[in-house]
Structures are given as C-alpha cells and as structure tokens.
C-alpha cells in the first residue's frame, strides 16, 4: 500500500533510539527524500550516518533545518523548547515541527510562543522504546502495532495534524488523539512511575547489602536472578532523559508515587499482621489484571 504522506527534507534533531528508529522506518517506506541528522555529539552522528539512519549530518541547527518541510525534535523533553527556540528563525514557511516526548502539557505551553503563524507544531508521543539509547539502538519496526498519542490543542493546524497522524500510521502505529493533561496523567502511571520504582529498587537492594548484620557488606545485587533483572531492566535507561521527565511531569509523578506508597503501606501492614488472606487477595487482583492486559495486547 502506498503512503499518502511524503516529505522532501526532514530534519531530525536528536538521532537516538526513538528519532533513529523513526528515520529508519521513514527510509524503508520512502516517506522522505532526504533526512538530515542534527545533534551535539559528532560520534553519535557519525554512527547514524554509517548505519544509514540519515543521509547527512550536522551539528548546526540552523543548517540542519534550512528548507525542511518537517522537523522532528527527538531530544530529552527538558531540552525540546530550547532546541525549537534555536531553530525557529530558520524554519521555512509551512514547516511542521513535531516532537516525540512523553510529557506534553508544560511542553506545549513553552513551545507555542516560540513559533510564528507560518509554522505548525504538532505534539506527538510514540509509546514505544527499549532501555537502550543512541543511534546504535535504533530499530526498524519499533513502532509497528504500538500506540502513538497525538495531543493537539485548539490552535493546532488541522492540516499539519492530519499529516503527522498519517506519518505515524505509515510506520505502523495506532494513533490516539488525547488532551495533553490526560496524556501526562496516564503516562505518569504506566511509564514514569515504573521507571522511578525500578531505579529506586536497584538502589534499595544495593544499600541493603551495605547494612547487613554484623557490619559485613553483602553484594545482594550479585545474587539477583531473572525476576529482579526483568523487573529492573528499565533502570538501565538514560538517567538524563528520565530526570528530565521527572522535572517536566513532577506533579503527576508525585501523585502516582503517593498512590503507590498507599498501596505498599497496606500490603506491608497485611504482611506484618500475617493477614495472608488480604495478601492473597491483593496478589490475586493484580494477577488477574496483569493476565487480562497480556491477553489484550
């Protein structure tokens, strides 16, 4: 099936896992005539060029976005606004700017005043990824069958919205349109909280080994098996990226941490009082919900 979306020049600012994977899919489906990779680190840009993720590279934002009809900003969320600000004066009339970040409400507030009427901003978030980062982590087909949440506002250009929607559908995503605030609340629960917990769990176990009885340190992490490693896999994600997400979505994340603490306190009390019926009830509810989730995906 032929694509109904096509770009002459795409500027990809940030050639990492998400940006690089999108570029690979766009190339595979002939969605763009030219993709220019823009970034700070020459080594990563050279990797992207060697792997065929992009057609050319530059460390100069102005040079990279010149003449582009699509600019994809795939940098950590806390840096998106400053990148767009640096690019704004060099964008062609009719250019569409989009992002891939997992926080939207604050980002939209920051970015909207930076762009003139001749340029459209369409916020988007592909809900996909791995714990790896950099151009070398890019994967063809990463977005196939995954949700991509688009969060337009009342001022979003409808033609640009349709174009970005079609772009994500062309690479296999299911596009969901959502209010920015709702997006941030949902992602704080299903993505941001799990990452915070994974980081905290690794540190908790590491610290517990240093407080062993008799003052003798034990490397508890060295005894971890499949369950612990599966559960904490996402703690290998980029600390810079996840610190930025915690900053950008702090209110919603703190609310979810508090909700998790309430749930954990109830389970702790049940275990302390040896109320195993309550413990089993909690586990059974969670197992049923998890099993249903797996069946539906």
PDB file of N, CA and C in Angstrom, residues 109-183:
ATOM      1  N   UNK A 109       2.979  24.594  26.426  1.00  0.00           N
ATOM      2  CA  UNK A 109       2.990  25.957  26.957  1.00  0.00           C
ATOM      3  C   UNK A 109       4.302  26.663  26.632  1.00  0.00           C
ATOM      4  N   UNK A 110       5.405  25.945  26.699  1.00  0.00           N
ATOM      5  CA  UNK A 110       6.719  26.531  26.436  1.00  0.00           C
ATOM      6  C   UNK A 110       6.973  26.761  24.949  1.00  0.00           C
ATOM      7  N   UNK A 111       6.518  25.842  24.111  1.00  0.00           N
ATOM      8  CA  UNK A 111       6.859  25.885  22.690  1.00  0.00           C
ATOM      9  C   UNK A 111       5.970  26.830  21.891  1.00  0.00           C
ATOM     10  N   UNK A 112       4.686  26.875  22.200  1.00  0.00           N
ATOM     11  CA  UNK A 112       3.725  27.637  21.396  1.00  0.00           C
ATOM     12  C   UNK A 112       4.158  29.076  21.119  1.00  0.00           C
ATOM     13  N   UNK A 113       4.639  29.838  22.112  1.00  0.00           N
ATOM     14  CA  UNK A 113       5.023  31.229  21.831  1.00  0.00           C
ATOM     15  C   UNK A 113       6.278  31.373  20.965  1.00  0.00           C
ATOM     16  N   UNK A 114       7.008  30.294  20.768  1.00  0.00           N
ATOM     17  CA  UNK A 114       8.280  30.370  20.052  1.00  0.00           C
ATOM     18  C   UNK A 114       8.128  30.334  18.542  1.00  0.00           C
ATOM     19  N   UNK A 115       6.969  29.883  18.054  1.00  0.00           N
ATOM     20  CA  UNK A 115       6.779  29.668  16.625  1.00  0.00           C
ATOM     21  C   UNK A 115       5.780  30.659  16.047  1.00  0.00           C
ATOM     22  N   UNK A 116       6.079  31.154  14.852  1.00  0.00           N
ATOM     23  CA  UNK A 116       5.185  32.075  14.172  1.00  0.00           C
ATOM     24  C   UNK A 116       4.009  31.368  13.525  1.00  0.00           C
ATOM     25  N   UNK A 117       3.124  32.159  12.932  1.00  0.00           N
ATOM     26  CA  UNK A 117       1.907  31.610  12.324  1.00  0.00           C
ATOM     27  C   UNK A 117       2.187  30.749  11.102  1.00  0.00           C
ATOM     28  N   UNK A 118       3.353  30.920  10.481  1.00  0.00           N
ATOM     29  CA  UNK A 118       3.647  30.170   9.254  1.00  0.00           C
ATOM     30  C   UNK A 118       4.204  28.778   9.524  1.00  0.00           C
ATOM     31  N   UNK A 119       4.423  28.451  10.804  1.00  0.00           N
ATOM     32  CA  UNK A 119       4.962  27.141  11.199  1.00  0.00           C
ATOM     33  C   UNK A 119       3.980  26.460  12.144  1.00  0.00           C
ATOM     34  N   UNK A 120       3.780  25.165  11.974  1.00  0.00           N
ATOM     35  CA  UNK A 120       2.830  24.414  12.808  1.00  0.00           C
ATOM     36  C   UNK A 120       3.568  23.480  13.757  1.00  0.00           C
ATOM     37  N   UNK A 121       3.081  23.410  14.987  1.00  0.00           N
ATOM     38  CA  UNK A 121       3.631  22.470  15.967  1.00  0.00           C
ATOM     39  C   UNK A 121       2.577  21.427  16.303  1.00  0.00           C
ATOM     40  N   UNK A 122       2.937  20.153  16.126  1.00  0.00           N
ATOM     41  CA  UNK A 122       2.031  19.046  16.435  1.00  0.00           C
ATOM     42  C   UNK A 122       2.723  18.135  17.445  1.00  0.00           C
ATOM     43  N   UNK A 123       2.325  18.175  18.715  1.00  0.00           N
ATOM     44  CA  UNK A 123       2.955  17.320  19.727  1.00  0.00           C
ATOM     45  C   UNK A 123       2.557  15.855  19.535  1.00  0.00           C
ATOM     46  N   UNK A 124       3.528  14.968  19.630  1.00  0.00           N
ATOM     47  CA  UNK A 124       3.251  13.537  19.471  1.00  0.00           C
ATOM     48  C   UNK A 124       4.135  12.733  20.412  1.00  0.00           C
ATOM     49  N   UNK A 125       3.644  11.566  20.793  1.00  0.00           N
ATOM     50  CA  UNK A 125       4.414  10.690  21.684  1.00  0.00           C
ATOM     51  C   UNK A 125       4.225   9.232  21.285  1.00  0.00           C
ATOM     52  N   UNK A 126       5.193   8.645  20.581  1.00  0.00           N
ATOM     53  CA  UNK A 126       5.134   7.212  20.298  1.00  0.00           C
ATOM     54  C   UNK A 126       5.425   6.425  21.576  1.00  0.00           C
ATOM     55  N   UNK A 127       4.483   5.596  21.980  1.00  0.00           N
ATOM     56  CA  UNK A 127       4.643   4.842  23.231  1.00  0.00           C
ATOM     57  C   UNK A 127       5.360   3.536  22.895  1.00  0.00           C
ATOM     58  N   UNK A 128       6.663   3.648  22.762  1.00  0.00           N
ATOM     59  CA  UNK A 128       7.497   2.502  22.379  1.00  0.00           C
ATOM     60  C   UNK A 128       8.919   2.804  22.820  1.00  0.00           C
ATOM     61  N   UNK A 129       9.731   1.779  22.869  1.00  0.00           N
ATOM     62  CA  UNK A 129      11.129   2.009  23.218  1.00  0.00           C
ATOM     63  C   UNK A 129      11.766   0.800  23.871  1.00  0.00           C
ATOM     64  N   UNK A 130      13.033   0.956  24.189  1.00  0.00           N
ATOM     65  CA  UNK A 130      13.792  -0.043  24.938  1.00  0.00           C
ATOM     66  C   UNK A 130      14.611   0.723  25.977  1.00  0.00           C
ATOM     67  N   UNK A 131      15.396   0.000  26.754  1.00  0.00           N
ATOM     68  CA  UNK A 131      16.240   0.670  27.743  1.00  0.00           C
ATOM     69  C   UNK A 131      17.522   1.229  27.131  1.00  0.00           C
ATOM     70  N   UNK A 132      17.743   0.998  25.833  1.00  0.00           N
ATOM     71  CA  UNK A 132      18.974   1.429  25.174  1.00  0.00           C
ATOM     72  C   UNK A 132      18.832   2.829  24.584  1.00  0.00           C
ATOM     73  N   UNK A 133      19.957   3.465  24.311  1.00  0.00           N
ATOM     74  CA  UNK A 133      19.917   4.830  23.799  1.00  0.00           C
ATOM     75  C   UNK A 133      21.002   5.029  22.754  1.00  0.00           C
ATOM     76  N   UNK A 134      20.907   6.137  22.022  1.00  0.00           N
ATOM     77  CA  UNK A 134      21.886   6.445  20.992  1.00  0.00           C
ATOM     78  C   UNK A 134      21.497   5.891  19.635  1.00  0.00           C
ATOM     79  N   UNK A 135      22.177   6.372  18.600  1.00  0.00           N
ATOM     80  CA  UNK A 135      21.862   5.949  17.236  1.00  0.00           C
ATOM     81  C   UNK A 135      22.006   4.442  17.049  1.00  0.00           C
ATOM     82  N   UNK A 136      22.970   3.854  17.733  1.00  0.00           N
ATOM     83  CA  UNK A 136      23.184   2.415  17.606  1.00  0.00           C
ATOM     84  C   UNK A 136      22.046   1.568  18.132  1.00  0.00           C
ATOM     85  N   UNK A 137      21.143   2.183  18.903  1.00  0.00           N
ATOM     86  CA  UNK A 137      20.000   1.454  19.464  1.00  0.00           C
ATOM     87  C   UNK A 137      18.780   1.481  18.551  1.00  0.00           C
ATOM     88  N   UNK A 138      18.831   2.261  17.467  1.00  0.00           N
ATOM     89  CA  UNK A 138      17.672   2.414  16.582  1.00  0.00           C
ATOM     90  C   UNK A 138      17.267   1.084  15.953  1.00  0.00           C
ATOM     91  N   UNK A 139      15.958   0.883  15.835  1.00  0.00           N
ATOM     92  CA  UNK A 139      15.415  -0.378  15.336  1.00  0.00           C
ATOM     93  C   UNK A 139      14.351  -0.127  14.273  1.00  0.00           C
ATOM     94  N   UNK A 140      14.436  -0.840  13.174  1.00  0.00           N
ATOM     95  CA  UNK A 140      13.354  -0.813  12.194  1.00  0.00           C
ATOM     96  C   UNK A 140      12.137  -1.525  12.774  1.00  0.00           C
ATOM     97  N   UNK A 141      10.950  -0.959  12.582  1.00  0.00           N
ATOM     98  CA  UNK A 141       9.717  -1.594  13.039  1.00  0.00           C
ATOM     99  C   UNK A 141       9.395  -1.395  14.502  1.00  0.00           C
ATOM    100  N   UNK A 142      10.114  -0.509  15.181  1.00  0.00           N
ATOM    101  CA  UNK A 142       9.894  -0.302  16.618  1.00  0.00           C
ATOM    102  C   UNK A 142       8.469   0.141  16.929  1.00  0.00           C
ATOM    103  N   UNK A 143       7.849   0.881  16.020  1.00  0.00           N
ATOM    104  CA  UNK A 143       6.539   1.474  16.302  1.00  0.00           C
ATOM    105  C   UNK A 143       5.369   0.654  15.769  1.00  0.00           C
ATOM    106  N   UNK A 144       5.676  -0.436  15.089  1.00  0.00           N
ATOM    107  CA  UNK A 144       4.619  -1.242  14.486  1.00  0.00           C
ATOM    108  C   UNK A 144       3.696  -1.836  15.546  1.00  0.00           C
ATOM    109  N   UNK A 145       2.414  -1.527  15.453  1.00  0.00           N
ATOM    110  CA  UNK A 145       1.435  -2.036  16.402  1.00  0.00           C
ATOM    111  C   UNK A 145       1.408  -1.318  17.730  1.00  0.00           C
ATOM    112  N   UNK A 146       2.215  -0.269  17.892  1.00  0.00           N
ATOM    113  CA  UNK A 146       2.270   0.491  19.139  1.00  0.00           C
ATOM    114  C   UNK A 146       1.424   1.752  19.036  1.00  0.00           C
ATOM    115  N   UNK A 147       0.994   2.248  20.187  1.00  0.00           N
ATOM    116  CA  UNK A 147       0.245   3.497  20.204  1.00  0.00           C
ATOM    117  C   UNK A 147       1.170   4.683  19.983  1.00  0.00           C
ATOM    118  N   UNK A 148       0.668   5.668  19.264  1.00  0.00           N
ATOM    119  CA  UNK A 148       1.299   6.982  19.212  1.00  0.00           C
ATOM    120  C   UNK A 148       0.224   7.982  19.620  1.00  0.00           C
ATOM    121  N   UNK A 149       0.462   8.676  20.723  1.00  0.00           N
ATOM    122  CA  UNK A 149      -0.517   9.627  21.240  1.00  0.00           C
ATOM    123  C   UNK A 149      -0.200  11.012  20.695  1.00  0.00           C
ATOM    124  N   UNK A 150      -1.174  11.600  20.031  1.00  0.00           N
ATOM    125  CA  UNK A 150      -1.043  12.955  19.495  1.00  0.00           C
ATOM    126  C   UNK A 150      -1.894  13.875  20.362  1.00  0.00           C
ATOM    127  N   UNK A 151      -1.320  15.012  20.774  1.00  0.00           N
ATOM    128  CA  UNK A 151      -2.007  15.873  21.745  1.00  0.00           C
ATOM    129  C   UNK A 151      -2.184  17.294  21.207  1.00  0.00           C
ATOM    130  N   UNK A 152      -3.061  17.468  20.224  1.00  0.00           N
ATOM    131  CA  UNK A 152      -3.276  18.805  19.669  1.00  0.00           C
ATOM    132  C   UNK A 152      -4.024  19.708  20.649  1.00  0.00           C
ATOM    133  N   UNK A 153      -3.942  20.999  20.396  1.00  0.00           N
ATOM    134  CA  UNK A 153      -4.727  21.974  21.150  1.00  0.00           C
ATOM    135  C   UNK A 153      -5.710  22.636  20.192  1.00  0.00           C
ATOM    136  N   UNK A 154      -6.504  23.552  20.698  1.00  0.00           N
ATOM    137  CA  UNK A 154      -7.477  24.252  19.844  1.00  0.00           C
ATOM    138  C   UNK A 154      -6.798  25.042  18.731  1.00  0.00           C
ATOM    139  N   UNK A 155      -5.534  25.420  18.944  1.00  0.00           N
ATOM    140  CA  UNK A 155      -4.830  26.237  17.953  1.00  0.00           C
ATOM    141  C   UNK A 155      -4.001  25.415  16.969  1.00  0.00           C
ATOM    142  N   UNK A 156      -3.993  24.101  17.111  1.00  0.00           N
ATOM    143  CA  UNK A 156      -3.192  23.252  16.218  1.00  0.00           C
ATOM    144  C   UNK A 156      -3.750  23.280  14.801  1.00  0.00           C
ATOM    145  N   UNK A 157      -2.875  23.492  13.831  1.00  0.00           N
ATOM    146  CA  UNK A 157      -3.271  23.486  12.428  1.00  0.00           C
ATOM    147  C   UNK A 157      -3.786  22.098  12.045  1.00  0.00           C
ATOM    148  N   UNK A 158      -5.002  22.041  11.518  1.00  0.00           N
ATOM    149  CA  UNK A 158      -5.629  20.747  11.236  1.00  0.00           C
ATOM    150  C   UNK A 158      -4.944  19.991  10.103  1.00  0.00           C
ATOM    151  N   UNK A 159      -4.434  20.726   9.121  1.00  0.00           N
ATOM    152  CA  UNK A 159      -3.708  20.069   8.041  1.00  0.00           C
ATOM    153  C   UNK A 159      -2.426  19.432   8.533  1.00  0.00           C
ATOM    154  N   UNK A 160      -1.709  20.153   9.400  1.00  0.00           N
ATOM    155  CA  UNK A 160      -0.475  19.613   9.979  1.00  0.00           C
ATOM    156  C   UNK A 160      -0.777  18.418  10.869  1.00  0.00           C
ATOM    157  N   UNK A 161      -1.862  18.505  11.625  1.00  0.00           N
ATOM    158  CA  UNK A 161      -2.281  17.385  12.477  1.00  0.00           C
ATOM    159  C   UNK A 161      -2.554  16.142  11.638  1.00  0.00           C
ATOM    160  N   UNK A 162      -3.246  16.324  10.514  1.00  0.00           N
ATOM    161  CA  UNK A 162      -3.546  15.193   9.631  1.00  0.00           C
ATOM    162  C   UNK A 162      -2.263  14.589   9.057  1.00  0.00           C
ATOM    163  N   UNK A 163      -1.296  15.442   8.743  1.00  0.00           N
ATOM    164  CA  UNK A 163      -0.027  14.964   8.183  1.00  0.00           C
ATOM    165  C   UNK A 163       0.752  14.129   9.193  1.00  0.00           C
ATOM    166  N   UNK A 164       0.853  14.621  10.421  1.00  0.00           N
ATOM    167  CA  UNK A 164       1.584  13.876  11.452  1.00  0.00           C
ATOM    168  C   UNK A 164       0.853  12.582  11.811  1.00  0.00           C
ATOM    169  N   UNK A 165      -0.468  12.643  11.840  1.00  0.00           N
ATOM    170  CA  UNK A 165      -1.256  11.427  12.081  1.00  0.00           C
ATOM    171  C   UNK A 165      -0.961  10.381  11.015  1.00  0.00           C
ATOM    172  N   UNK A 166      -0.931  10.807   9.758  1.00  0.00           N
ATOM    173  CA  UNK A 166      -0.665   9.884   8.660  1.00  0.00           C
ATOM    174  C   UNK A 166       0.770   9.358   8.708  1.00  0.00           C
ATOM    175  N   UNK A 167       1.707  10.199   9.135  1.00  0.00           N
ATOM    176  CA  UNK A 167       3.100   9.751   9.271  1.00  0.00           C
ATOM    177  C   UNK A 167       3.193   8.580  10.238  1.00  0.00           C
ATOM    178  N   UNK A 168       2.585   8.718  11.400  1.00  0.00           N
ATOM    179  CA  UNK A 168       2.685   7.652  12.395  1.00  0.00           C
ATOM    180  C   UNK A 168       1.924   6.402  11.968  1.00  0.00           C
ATOM    181  N   UNK A 169       0.822   6.583  11.275  1.00  0.00           N
ATOM    182  CA  UNK A 169       0.113   5.407  10.746  1.00  0.00           C
ATOM    183  C   UNK A 169       0.956   4.699   9.695  1.00  0.00           C
ATOM    184  N   UNK A 170       1.687   5.469   8.905  1.00  0.00           N
ATOM    185  CA  UNK A 170       2.509   4.882   7.844  1.00  0.00           C
ATOM    186  C   UNK A 170       3.620   3.999   8.398  1.00  0.00           C
ATOM    187  N   UNK A 171       4.094   4.286   9.618  1.00  0.00           N
ATOM    188  CA  UNK A 171       5.143   3.443  10.217  1.00  0.00           C
ATOM    189  C   UNK A 171       4.547   2.386  11.146  1.00  0.00           C
ATOM    190  N   UNK A 172       3.224   2.202  11.065  1.00  0.00           N
ATOM    191  CA  UNK A 172       2.582   1.089  11.758  1.00  0.00           C
ATOM    192  C   UNK A 172       1.947   1.393  13.089  1.00  0.00           C
ATOM    193  N   UNK A 173       1.943   2.649  13.515  1.00  0.00           N
ATOM    194  CA  UNK A 173       1.396   2.986  14.832  1.00  0.00           C
ATOM    195  C   UNK A 173      -0.123   3.125  14.809  1.00  0.00           C
ATOM    196  N   UNK A 174      -0.726   2.871  15.962  1.00  0.00           N
ATOM    197  CA  UNK A 174      -2.140   3.196  16.192  1.00  0.00           C
ATOM    198  C   UNK A 174      -2.176   4.601  16.781  1.00  0.00           C
ATOM    199  N   UNK A 175      -2.764   5.540  16.079  1.00  0.00           N
ATOM    200  CA  UNK A 175      -2.756   6.932  16.532  1.00  0.00           C
ATOM    201  C   UNK A 175      -3.959   7.199  17.428  1.00  0.00           C
ATOM    202  N   UNK A 176      -3.680   7.748  18.600  1.00  0.00           N
ATOM    203  CA  UNK A 176      -4.713   8.116  19.571  1.00  0.00           C
ATOM    204  C   UNK A 176      -4.603   9.613  19.816  1.00  0.00           C
ATOM    205  N   UNK A 177      -5.722  10.327  19.692  1.00  0.00           N
ATOM    206  CA  UNK A 177      -5.743  11.765  19.963  1.00  0.00           C
ATOM    207  C   UNK A 177      -6.221  11.977  21.393  1.00  0.00           C
ATOM    208  N   UNK A 178      -5.504  12.818  22.145  1.00  0.00           N
ATOM    209  CA  UNK A 178      -5.771  12.938  23.576  1.00  0.00           C
ATOM    210  C   UNK A 178      -5.456  14.350  24.063  1.00  0.00           C
ATOM    211  N   UNK A 179      -6.163  14.785  25.104  1.00  0.00           N
ATOM    212  CA  UNK A 179      -5.842  16.055  25.752  1.00  0.00           C
ATOM    213  C   UNK A 179      -4.455  15.960  26.404  1.00  0.00           C
ATOM    214  N   UNK A 180      -3.645  17.026  26.314  1.00  0.00           N
ATOM    215  CA  UNK A 180      -2.295  16.979  26.894  1.00  0.00           C
ATOM    216  C   UNK A 180      -2.272  16.607  28.373  1.00  0.00           C
ATOM    217  N   UNK A 181      -3.179  17.180  29.170  1.00  0.00           N
ATOM    218  CA  UNK A 181      -3.173  16.903  30.615  1.00  0.00           C
ATOM    219  C   UNK A 181      -3.488  15.440  30.903  1.00  0.00           C
ATOM    220  N   UNK A 182      -4.427  14.864  30.149  1.00  0.00           N
ATOM    221  CA  UNK A 182      -4.770  13.453  30.338  1.00  0.00           C
ATOM    222  C   UNK A 182      -3.593  12.573  29.939  1.00  0.00           C
ATOM    223  N   UNK A 183      -2.942  12.926  28.843  1.00  0.00           N
ATOM    224  CA  UNK A 183      -1.744  12.186  28.423  1.00  0.00           C
ATOM    225  C   UNK A 183      -0.723  12.128  29.553  1.00  0.00           C
TER     226      UNK A 183
END
